[in-house]
PDB file of C-alpha atoms in Angstrom:
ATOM      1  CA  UNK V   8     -56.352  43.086  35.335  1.00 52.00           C
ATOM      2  CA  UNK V   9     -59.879  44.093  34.038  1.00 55.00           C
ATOM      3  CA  UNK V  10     -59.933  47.418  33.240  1.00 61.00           C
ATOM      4  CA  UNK V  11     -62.791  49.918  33.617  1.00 69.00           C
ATOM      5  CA  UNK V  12     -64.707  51.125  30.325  1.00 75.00           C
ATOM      6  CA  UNK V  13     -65.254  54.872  29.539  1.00 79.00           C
ATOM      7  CA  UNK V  14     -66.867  56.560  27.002  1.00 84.00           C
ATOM      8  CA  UNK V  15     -64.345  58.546  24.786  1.00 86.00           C
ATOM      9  CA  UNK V  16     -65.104  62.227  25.731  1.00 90.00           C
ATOM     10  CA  UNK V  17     -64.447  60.993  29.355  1.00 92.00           C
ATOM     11  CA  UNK V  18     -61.005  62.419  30.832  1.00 93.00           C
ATOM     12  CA  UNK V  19     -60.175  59.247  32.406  1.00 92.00           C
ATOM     13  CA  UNK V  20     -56.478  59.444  32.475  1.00 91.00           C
ATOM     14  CA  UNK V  21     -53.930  58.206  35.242  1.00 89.00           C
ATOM     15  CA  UNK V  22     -52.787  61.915  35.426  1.00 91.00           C
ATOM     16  CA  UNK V  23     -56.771  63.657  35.848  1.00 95.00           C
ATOM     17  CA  UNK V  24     -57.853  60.856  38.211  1.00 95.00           C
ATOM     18  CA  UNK V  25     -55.083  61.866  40.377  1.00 94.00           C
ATOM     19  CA  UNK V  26     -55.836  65.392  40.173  1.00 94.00           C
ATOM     20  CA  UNK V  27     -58.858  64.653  41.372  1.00 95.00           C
ATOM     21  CA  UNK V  28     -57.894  62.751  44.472  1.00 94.00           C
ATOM     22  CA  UNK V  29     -55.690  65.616  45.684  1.00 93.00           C
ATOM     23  CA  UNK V  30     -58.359  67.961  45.554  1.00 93.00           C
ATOM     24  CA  UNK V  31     -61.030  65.431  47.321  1.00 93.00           C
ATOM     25  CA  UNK V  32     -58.266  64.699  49.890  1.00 90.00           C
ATOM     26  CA  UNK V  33     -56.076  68.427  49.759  1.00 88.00           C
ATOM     27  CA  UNK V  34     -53.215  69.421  52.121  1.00 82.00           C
ATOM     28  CA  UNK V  35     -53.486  71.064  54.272  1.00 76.00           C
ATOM     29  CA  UNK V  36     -56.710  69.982  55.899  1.00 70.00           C
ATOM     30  CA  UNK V  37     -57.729  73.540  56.299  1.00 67.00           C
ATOM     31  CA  UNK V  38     -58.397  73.873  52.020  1.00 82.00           C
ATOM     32  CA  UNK V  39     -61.982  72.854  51.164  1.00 90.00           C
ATOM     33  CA  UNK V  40     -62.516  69.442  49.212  1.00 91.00           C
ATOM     34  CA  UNK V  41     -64.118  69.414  45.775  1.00 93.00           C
ATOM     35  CA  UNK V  42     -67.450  68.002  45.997  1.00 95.00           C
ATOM     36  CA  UNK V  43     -68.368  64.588  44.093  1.00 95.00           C
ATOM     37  CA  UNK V  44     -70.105  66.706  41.755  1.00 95.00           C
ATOM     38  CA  UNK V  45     -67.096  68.742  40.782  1.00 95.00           C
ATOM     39  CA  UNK V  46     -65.376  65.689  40.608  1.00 95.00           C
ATOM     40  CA  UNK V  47     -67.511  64.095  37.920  1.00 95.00           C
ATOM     41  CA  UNK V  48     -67.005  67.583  35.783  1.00 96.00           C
ATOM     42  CA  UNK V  49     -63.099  67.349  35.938  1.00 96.00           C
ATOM     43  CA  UNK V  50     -63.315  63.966  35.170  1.00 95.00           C
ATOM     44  CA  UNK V  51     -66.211  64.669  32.377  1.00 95.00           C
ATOM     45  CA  UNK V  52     -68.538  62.169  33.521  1.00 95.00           C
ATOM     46  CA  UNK V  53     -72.388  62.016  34.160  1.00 94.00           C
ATOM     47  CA  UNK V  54     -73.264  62.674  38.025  1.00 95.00           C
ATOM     48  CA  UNK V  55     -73.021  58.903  39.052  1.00 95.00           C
ATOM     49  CA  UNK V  56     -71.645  58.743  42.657  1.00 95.00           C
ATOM     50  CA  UNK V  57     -71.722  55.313  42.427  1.00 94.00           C
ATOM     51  CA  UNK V  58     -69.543  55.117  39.004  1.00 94.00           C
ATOM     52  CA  UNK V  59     -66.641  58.146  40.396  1.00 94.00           C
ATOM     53  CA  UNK V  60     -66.340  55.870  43.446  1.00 95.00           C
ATOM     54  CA  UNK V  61     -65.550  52.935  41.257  1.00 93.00           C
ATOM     55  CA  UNK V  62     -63.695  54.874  39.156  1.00 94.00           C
ATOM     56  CA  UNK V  63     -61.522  55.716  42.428  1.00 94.00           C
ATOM     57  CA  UNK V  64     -61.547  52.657  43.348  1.00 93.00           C
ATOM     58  CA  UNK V  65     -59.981  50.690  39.891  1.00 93.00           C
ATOM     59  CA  UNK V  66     -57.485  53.380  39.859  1.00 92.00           C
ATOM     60  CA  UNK V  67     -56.056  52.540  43.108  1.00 93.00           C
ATOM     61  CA  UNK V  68     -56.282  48.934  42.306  1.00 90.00           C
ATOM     62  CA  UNK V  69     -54.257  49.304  38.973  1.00 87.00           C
ATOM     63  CA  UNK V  70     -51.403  51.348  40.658  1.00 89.00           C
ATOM     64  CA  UNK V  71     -50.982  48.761  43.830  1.00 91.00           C
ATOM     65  CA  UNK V  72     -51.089  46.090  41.280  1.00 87.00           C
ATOM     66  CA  UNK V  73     -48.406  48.015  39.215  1.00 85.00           C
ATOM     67  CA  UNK V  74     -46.197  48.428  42.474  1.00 88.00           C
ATOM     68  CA  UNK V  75     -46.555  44.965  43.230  1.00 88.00           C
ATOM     69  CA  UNK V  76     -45.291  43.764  40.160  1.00 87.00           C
ATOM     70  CA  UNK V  77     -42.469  46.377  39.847  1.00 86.00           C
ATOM     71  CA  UNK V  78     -41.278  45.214  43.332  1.00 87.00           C
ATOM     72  CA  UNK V  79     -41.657  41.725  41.963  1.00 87.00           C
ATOM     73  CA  UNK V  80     -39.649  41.975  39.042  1.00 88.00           C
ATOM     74  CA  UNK V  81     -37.181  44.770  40.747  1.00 87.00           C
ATOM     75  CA  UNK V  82     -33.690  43.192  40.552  1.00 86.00           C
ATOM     76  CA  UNK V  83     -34.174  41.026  38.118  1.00 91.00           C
ATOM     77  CA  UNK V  84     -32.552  40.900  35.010  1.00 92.00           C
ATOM     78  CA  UNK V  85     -33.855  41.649  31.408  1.00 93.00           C
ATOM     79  CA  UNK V  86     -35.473  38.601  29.669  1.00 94.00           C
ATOM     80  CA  UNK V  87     -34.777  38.397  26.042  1.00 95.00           C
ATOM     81  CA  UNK V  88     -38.486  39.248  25.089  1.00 95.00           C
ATOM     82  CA  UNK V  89     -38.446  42.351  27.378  1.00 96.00           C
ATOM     83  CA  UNK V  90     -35.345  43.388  25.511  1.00 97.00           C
ATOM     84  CA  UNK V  91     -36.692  42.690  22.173  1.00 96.00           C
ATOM     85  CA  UNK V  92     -40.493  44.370  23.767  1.00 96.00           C
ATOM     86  CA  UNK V  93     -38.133  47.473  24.630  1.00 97.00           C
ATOM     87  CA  UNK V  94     -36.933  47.845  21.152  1.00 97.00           C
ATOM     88  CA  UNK V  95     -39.367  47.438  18.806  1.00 94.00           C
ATOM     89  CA  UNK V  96     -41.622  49.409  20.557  1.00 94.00           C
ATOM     90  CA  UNK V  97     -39.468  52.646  21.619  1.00 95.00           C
ATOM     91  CA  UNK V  98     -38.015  52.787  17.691  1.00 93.00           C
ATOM     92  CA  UNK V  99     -41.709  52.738  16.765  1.00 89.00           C
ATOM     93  CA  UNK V 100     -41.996  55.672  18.689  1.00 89.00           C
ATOM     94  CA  UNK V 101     -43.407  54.531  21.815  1.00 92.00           C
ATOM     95  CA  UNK V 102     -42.225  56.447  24.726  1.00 93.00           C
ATOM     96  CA  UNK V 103     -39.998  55.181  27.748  1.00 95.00           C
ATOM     97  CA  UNK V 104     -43.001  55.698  30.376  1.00 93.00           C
ATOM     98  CA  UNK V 105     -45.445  53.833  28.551  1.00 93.00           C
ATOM     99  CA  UNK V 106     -43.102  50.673  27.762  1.00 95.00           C
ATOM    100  CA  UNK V 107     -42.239  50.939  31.376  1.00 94.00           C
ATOM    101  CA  UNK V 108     -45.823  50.784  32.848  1.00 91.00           C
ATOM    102  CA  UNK V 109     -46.922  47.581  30.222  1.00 91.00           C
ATOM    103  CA  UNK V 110     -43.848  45.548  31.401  1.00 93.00           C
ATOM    104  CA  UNK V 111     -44.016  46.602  34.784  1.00 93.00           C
ATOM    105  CA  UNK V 112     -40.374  47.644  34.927  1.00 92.00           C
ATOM    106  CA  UNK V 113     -38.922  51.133  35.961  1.00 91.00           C
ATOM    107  CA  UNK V 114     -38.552  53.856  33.434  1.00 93.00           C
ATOM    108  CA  UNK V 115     -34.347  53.731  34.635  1.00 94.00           C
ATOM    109  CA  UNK V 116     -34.796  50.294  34.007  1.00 95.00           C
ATOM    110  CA  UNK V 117     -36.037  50.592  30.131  1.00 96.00           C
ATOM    111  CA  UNK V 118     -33.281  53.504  29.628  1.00 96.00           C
ATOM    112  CA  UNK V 119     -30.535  51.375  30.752  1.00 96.00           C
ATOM    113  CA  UNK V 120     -31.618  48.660  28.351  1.00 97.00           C
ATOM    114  CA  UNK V 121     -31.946  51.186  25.631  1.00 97.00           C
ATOM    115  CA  UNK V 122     -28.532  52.472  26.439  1.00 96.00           C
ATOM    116  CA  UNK V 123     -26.738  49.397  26.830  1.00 96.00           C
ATOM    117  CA  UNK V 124     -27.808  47.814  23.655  1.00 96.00           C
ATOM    118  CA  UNK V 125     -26.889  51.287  21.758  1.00 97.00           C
ATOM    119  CA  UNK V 126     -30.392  51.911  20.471  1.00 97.00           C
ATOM    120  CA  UNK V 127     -30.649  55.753  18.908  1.00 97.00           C
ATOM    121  CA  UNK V 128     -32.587  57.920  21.271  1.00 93.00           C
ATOM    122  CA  UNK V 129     -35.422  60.368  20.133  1.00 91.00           C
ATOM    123  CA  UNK V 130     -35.544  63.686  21.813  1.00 90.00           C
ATOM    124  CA  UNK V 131     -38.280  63.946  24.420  1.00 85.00           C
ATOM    125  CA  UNK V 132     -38.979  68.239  24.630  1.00 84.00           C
ATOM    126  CA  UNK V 133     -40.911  69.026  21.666  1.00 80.00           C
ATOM    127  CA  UNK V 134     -38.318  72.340  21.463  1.00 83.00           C
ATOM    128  CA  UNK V 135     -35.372  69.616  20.773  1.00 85.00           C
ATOM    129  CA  UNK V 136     -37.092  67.588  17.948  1.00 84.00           C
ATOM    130  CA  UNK V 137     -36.008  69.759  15.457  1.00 86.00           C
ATOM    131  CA  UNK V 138     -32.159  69.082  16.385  1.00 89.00           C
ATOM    132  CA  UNK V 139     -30.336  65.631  15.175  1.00 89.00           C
ATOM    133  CA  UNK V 140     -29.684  63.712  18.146  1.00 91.00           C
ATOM    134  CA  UNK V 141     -26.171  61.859  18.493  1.00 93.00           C
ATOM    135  CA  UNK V 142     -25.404  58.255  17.559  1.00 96.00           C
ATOM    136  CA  UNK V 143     -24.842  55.562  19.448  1.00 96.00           C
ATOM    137  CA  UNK V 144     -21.219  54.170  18.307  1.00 96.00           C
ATOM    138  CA  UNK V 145     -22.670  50.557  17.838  1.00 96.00           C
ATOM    139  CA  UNK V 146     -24.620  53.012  15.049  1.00 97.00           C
ATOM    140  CA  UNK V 147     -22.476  55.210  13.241  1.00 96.00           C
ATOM    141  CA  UNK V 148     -21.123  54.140   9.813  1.00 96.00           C
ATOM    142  CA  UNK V 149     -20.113  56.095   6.688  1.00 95.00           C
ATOM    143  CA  UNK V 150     -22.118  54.409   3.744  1.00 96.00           C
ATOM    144  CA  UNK V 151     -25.305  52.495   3.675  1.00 98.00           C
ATOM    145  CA  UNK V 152     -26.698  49.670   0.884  1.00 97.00           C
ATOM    146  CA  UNK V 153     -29.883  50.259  -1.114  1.00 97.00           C
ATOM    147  CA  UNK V 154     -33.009  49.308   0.795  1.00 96.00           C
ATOM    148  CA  UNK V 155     -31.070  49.204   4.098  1.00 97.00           C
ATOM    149  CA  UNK V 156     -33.038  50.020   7.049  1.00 97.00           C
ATOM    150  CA  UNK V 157     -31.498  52.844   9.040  1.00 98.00           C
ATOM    151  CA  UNK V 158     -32.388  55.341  11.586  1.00 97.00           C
ATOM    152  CA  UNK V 159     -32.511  59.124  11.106  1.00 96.00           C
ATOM    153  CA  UNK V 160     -31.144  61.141  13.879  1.00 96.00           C
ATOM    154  CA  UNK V 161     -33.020  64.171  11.940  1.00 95.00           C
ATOM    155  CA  UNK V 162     -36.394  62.831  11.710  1.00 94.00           C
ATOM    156  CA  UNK V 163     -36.117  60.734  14.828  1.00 94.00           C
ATOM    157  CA  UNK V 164     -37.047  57.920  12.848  1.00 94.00           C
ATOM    158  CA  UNK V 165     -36.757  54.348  11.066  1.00 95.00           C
ATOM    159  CA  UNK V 166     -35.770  55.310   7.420  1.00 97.00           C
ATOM    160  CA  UNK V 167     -34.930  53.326   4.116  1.00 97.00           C
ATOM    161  CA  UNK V 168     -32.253  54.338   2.339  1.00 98.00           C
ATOM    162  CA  UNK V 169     -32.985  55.075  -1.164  1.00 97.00           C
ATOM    163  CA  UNK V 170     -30.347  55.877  -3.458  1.00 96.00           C
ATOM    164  CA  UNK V 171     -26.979  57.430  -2.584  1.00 96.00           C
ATOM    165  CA  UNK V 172     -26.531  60.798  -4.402  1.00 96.00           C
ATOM    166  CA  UNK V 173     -23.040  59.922  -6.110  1.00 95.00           C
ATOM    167  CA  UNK V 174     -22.210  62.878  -9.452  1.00 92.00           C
ATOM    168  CA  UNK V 175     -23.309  60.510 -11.738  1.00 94.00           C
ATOM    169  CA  UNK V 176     -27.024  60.139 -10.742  1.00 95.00           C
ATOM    170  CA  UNK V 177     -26.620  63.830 -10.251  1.00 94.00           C
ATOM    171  CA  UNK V 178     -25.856  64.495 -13.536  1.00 93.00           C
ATOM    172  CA  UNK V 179     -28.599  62.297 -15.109  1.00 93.00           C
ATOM    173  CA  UNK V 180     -31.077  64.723 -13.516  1.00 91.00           C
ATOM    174  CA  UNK V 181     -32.008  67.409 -15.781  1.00 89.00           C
ATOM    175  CA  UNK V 182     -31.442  70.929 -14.344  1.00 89.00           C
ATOM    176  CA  UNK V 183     -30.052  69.593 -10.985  1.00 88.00           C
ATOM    177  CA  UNK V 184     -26.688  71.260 -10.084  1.00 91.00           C
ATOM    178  CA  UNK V 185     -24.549  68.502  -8.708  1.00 93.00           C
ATOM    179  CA  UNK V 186     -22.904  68.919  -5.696  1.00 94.00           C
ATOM    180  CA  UNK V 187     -19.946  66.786  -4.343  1.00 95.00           C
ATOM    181  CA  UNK V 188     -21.327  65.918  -0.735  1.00 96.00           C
ATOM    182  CA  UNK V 189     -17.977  64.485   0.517  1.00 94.00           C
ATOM    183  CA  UNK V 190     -15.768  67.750  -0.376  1.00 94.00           C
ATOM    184  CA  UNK V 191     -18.339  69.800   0.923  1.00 95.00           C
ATOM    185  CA  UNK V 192     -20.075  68.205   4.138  1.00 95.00           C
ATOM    186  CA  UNK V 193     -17.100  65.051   4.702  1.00 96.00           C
ATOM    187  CA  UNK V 194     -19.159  62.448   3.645  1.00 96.00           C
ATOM    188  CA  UNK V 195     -21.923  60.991   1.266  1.00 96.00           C
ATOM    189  CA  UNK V 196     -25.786  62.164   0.774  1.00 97.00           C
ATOM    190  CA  UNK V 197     -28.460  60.008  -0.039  1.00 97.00           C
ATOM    191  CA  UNK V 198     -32.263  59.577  -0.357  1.00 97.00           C
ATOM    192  CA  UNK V 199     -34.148  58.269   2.268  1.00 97.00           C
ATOM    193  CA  UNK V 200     -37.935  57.429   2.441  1.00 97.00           C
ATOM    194  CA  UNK V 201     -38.841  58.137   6.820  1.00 96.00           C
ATOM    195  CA  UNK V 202     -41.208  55.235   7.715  1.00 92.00           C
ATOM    196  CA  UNK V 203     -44.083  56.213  10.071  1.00 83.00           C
ATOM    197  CA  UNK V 204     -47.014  53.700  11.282  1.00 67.00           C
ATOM    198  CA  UNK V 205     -50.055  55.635  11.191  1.00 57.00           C
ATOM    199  CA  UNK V 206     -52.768  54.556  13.204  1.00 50.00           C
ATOM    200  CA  UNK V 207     -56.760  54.529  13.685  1.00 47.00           C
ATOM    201  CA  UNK V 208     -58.531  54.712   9.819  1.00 45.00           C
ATOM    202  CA  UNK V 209     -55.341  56.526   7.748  1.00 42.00           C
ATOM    203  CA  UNK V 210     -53.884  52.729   8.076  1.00 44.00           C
ATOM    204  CA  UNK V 211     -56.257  51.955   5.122  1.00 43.00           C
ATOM    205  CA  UNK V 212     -54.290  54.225   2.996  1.00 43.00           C
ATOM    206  CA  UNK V 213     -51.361  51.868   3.363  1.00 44.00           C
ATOM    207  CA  UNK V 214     -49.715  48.711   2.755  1.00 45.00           C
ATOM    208  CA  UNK V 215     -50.452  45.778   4.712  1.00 43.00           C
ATOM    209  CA  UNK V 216     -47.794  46.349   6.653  1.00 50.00           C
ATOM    210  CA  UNK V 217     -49.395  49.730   7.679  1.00 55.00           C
ATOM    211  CA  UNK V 218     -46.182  51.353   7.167  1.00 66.00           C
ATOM    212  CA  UNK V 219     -46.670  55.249   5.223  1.00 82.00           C
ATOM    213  CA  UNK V 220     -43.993  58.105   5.044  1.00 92.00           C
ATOM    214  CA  UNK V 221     -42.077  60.511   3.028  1.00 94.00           C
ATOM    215  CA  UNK V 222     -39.394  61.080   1.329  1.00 96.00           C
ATOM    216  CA  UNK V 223     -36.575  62.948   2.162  1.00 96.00           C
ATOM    217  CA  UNK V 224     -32.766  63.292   1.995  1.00 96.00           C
ATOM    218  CA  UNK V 225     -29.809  62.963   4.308  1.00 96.00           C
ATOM    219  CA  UNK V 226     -26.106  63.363   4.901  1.00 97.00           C
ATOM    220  CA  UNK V 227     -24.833  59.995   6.181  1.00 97.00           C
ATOM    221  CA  UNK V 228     -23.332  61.216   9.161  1.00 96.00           C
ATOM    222  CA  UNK V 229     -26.931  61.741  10.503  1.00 97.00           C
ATOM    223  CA  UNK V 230     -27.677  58.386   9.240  1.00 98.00           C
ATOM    224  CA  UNK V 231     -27.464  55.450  11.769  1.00 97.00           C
ATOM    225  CA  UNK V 232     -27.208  51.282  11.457  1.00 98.00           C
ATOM    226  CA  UNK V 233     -29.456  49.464  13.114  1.00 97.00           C
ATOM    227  CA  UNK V 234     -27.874  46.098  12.062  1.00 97.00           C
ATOM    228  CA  UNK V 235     -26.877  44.946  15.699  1.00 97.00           C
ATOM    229  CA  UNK V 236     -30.486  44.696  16.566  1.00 97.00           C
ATOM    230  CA  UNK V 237     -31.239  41.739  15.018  1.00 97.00           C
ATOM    231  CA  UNK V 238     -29.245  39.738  17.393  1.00 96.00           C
ATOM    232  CA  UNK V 239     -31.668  40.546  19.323  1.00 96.00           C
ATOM    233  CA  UNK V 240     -34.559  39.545  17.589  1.00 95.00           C
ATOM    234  CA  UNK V 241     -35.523  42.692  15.730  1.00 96.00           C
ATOM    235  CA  UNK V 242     -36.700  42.590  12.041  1.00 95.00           C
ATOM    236  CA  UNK V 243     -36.062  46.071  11.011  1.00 94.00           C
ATOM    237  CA  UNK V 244     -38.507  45.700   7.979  1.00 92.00           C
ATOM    238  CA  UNK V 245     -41.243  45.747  10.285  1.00 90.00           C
ATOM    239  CA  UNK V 246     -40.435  48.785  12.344  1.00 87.00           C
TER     240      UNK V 246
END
């Protein structure tokens, strides 16, 4: 469906365009309705009366389409594309709304995928992001190649795996005190470089792929395969 333009200091989201429909239609009756003209400064948007009404108007057009296709596609099963749609996009750090609403599918519906296929989760409160989040089993493994791609369950995040820190590449680094990872922690370190796709004009500062990221280090147990994707479709080079 065509969707309506705005200008980019207008506050046209789903979220504020609702707002302002409950307080031009509140409950009880016996509150006082905003005025158009209050509407238009929530919504930070020239006094048009004509242009807040077809604001109104699109929005409840876009969410009766959106039912109608949810109730459309509601008990059917995945199709491979959705599945591969699903993955790409929430490992690139899309959220589970968001891919929900573009494929016109339930948010339960994208988890289940997501949790069936054993894809690693990201933490949604901002609080929890600086916790690892568990593996999947289909995930967990105790060493990694060179140039492997691999998810981070500490940066919530596609990672390549560098170089594993074994004594010997310890000790070829002068004034580095080595330290035996799998005595210590019960399993191997290595060197990771967290991929992140920036977007708007830092992409120019990248590859073509319009992949950047940092460097970084990790135990392997917080380390996860991601090699059972690509049954489905998934080129993990890209994500």
């Amino acid at each position: 469906m065509p969707r309506l333009k705005k200008k980019s200091h207008e506050k046209l989201t789903s979220q504020n365009i609702q707002h302002v429909i409950s307080l031009m239609n509140p409950t009880p009756s016996t509150v006082k309705a905003i005025t158009k003209r209050e509407a238009c400064n929530i919504l930070n948007i020239s006094y048009n009366t004509t242009r807040l009404d077809k604001i109104l108007e699109d929005y409840h057009s876009q969410k009766e389409y959106r039912a109608r296709r949810v109730s459309q596609n509601r008990g059917r099963p995945a199709r491979p594309d959705e599945i591969k749609d699903i993955i790409e996009e929430y490992l690139s750090g899309e959220n589970v709304s968001n891919i929900s609403k573009r494929l016109y599918r339930s948010a339960s519906f994208v988890k289940s995928i997501l949790e069936r296929i054993g894809v690693p989760q990201r933490p949604v409160a901002a609080e929890d992001r600086k916790n690892p989040m568990y593996l999947p089993e289909e995930c967990v493994a105790d060493t990694f190649d060179e140039g492997e791609i691999v998810w981070s369950a500490i940066h919530h995040a596609p990672a390549q795996i560098e170089k594993k820190q074994t004594k010997e590449l310890q000790n070829s680094k002068a004034g580095l005190v080595p330290v035996d990872y799998e005595e210590k922690y019960g399993c191997d370190c290595y060197s990771i470089y967290v991929r992140q796709k920036p977007s708007g004009d830092l992409e120019d500062f990248f590859n073509s792929t319009g992949i950047g990221g940092y460097y970084s280090y990790s135990l392997a147990s917080d380390l996860g395969k991601l090699k059972h994707l690509e049954e489905y479709g998934i080129k993990l080079e890209n994500l």
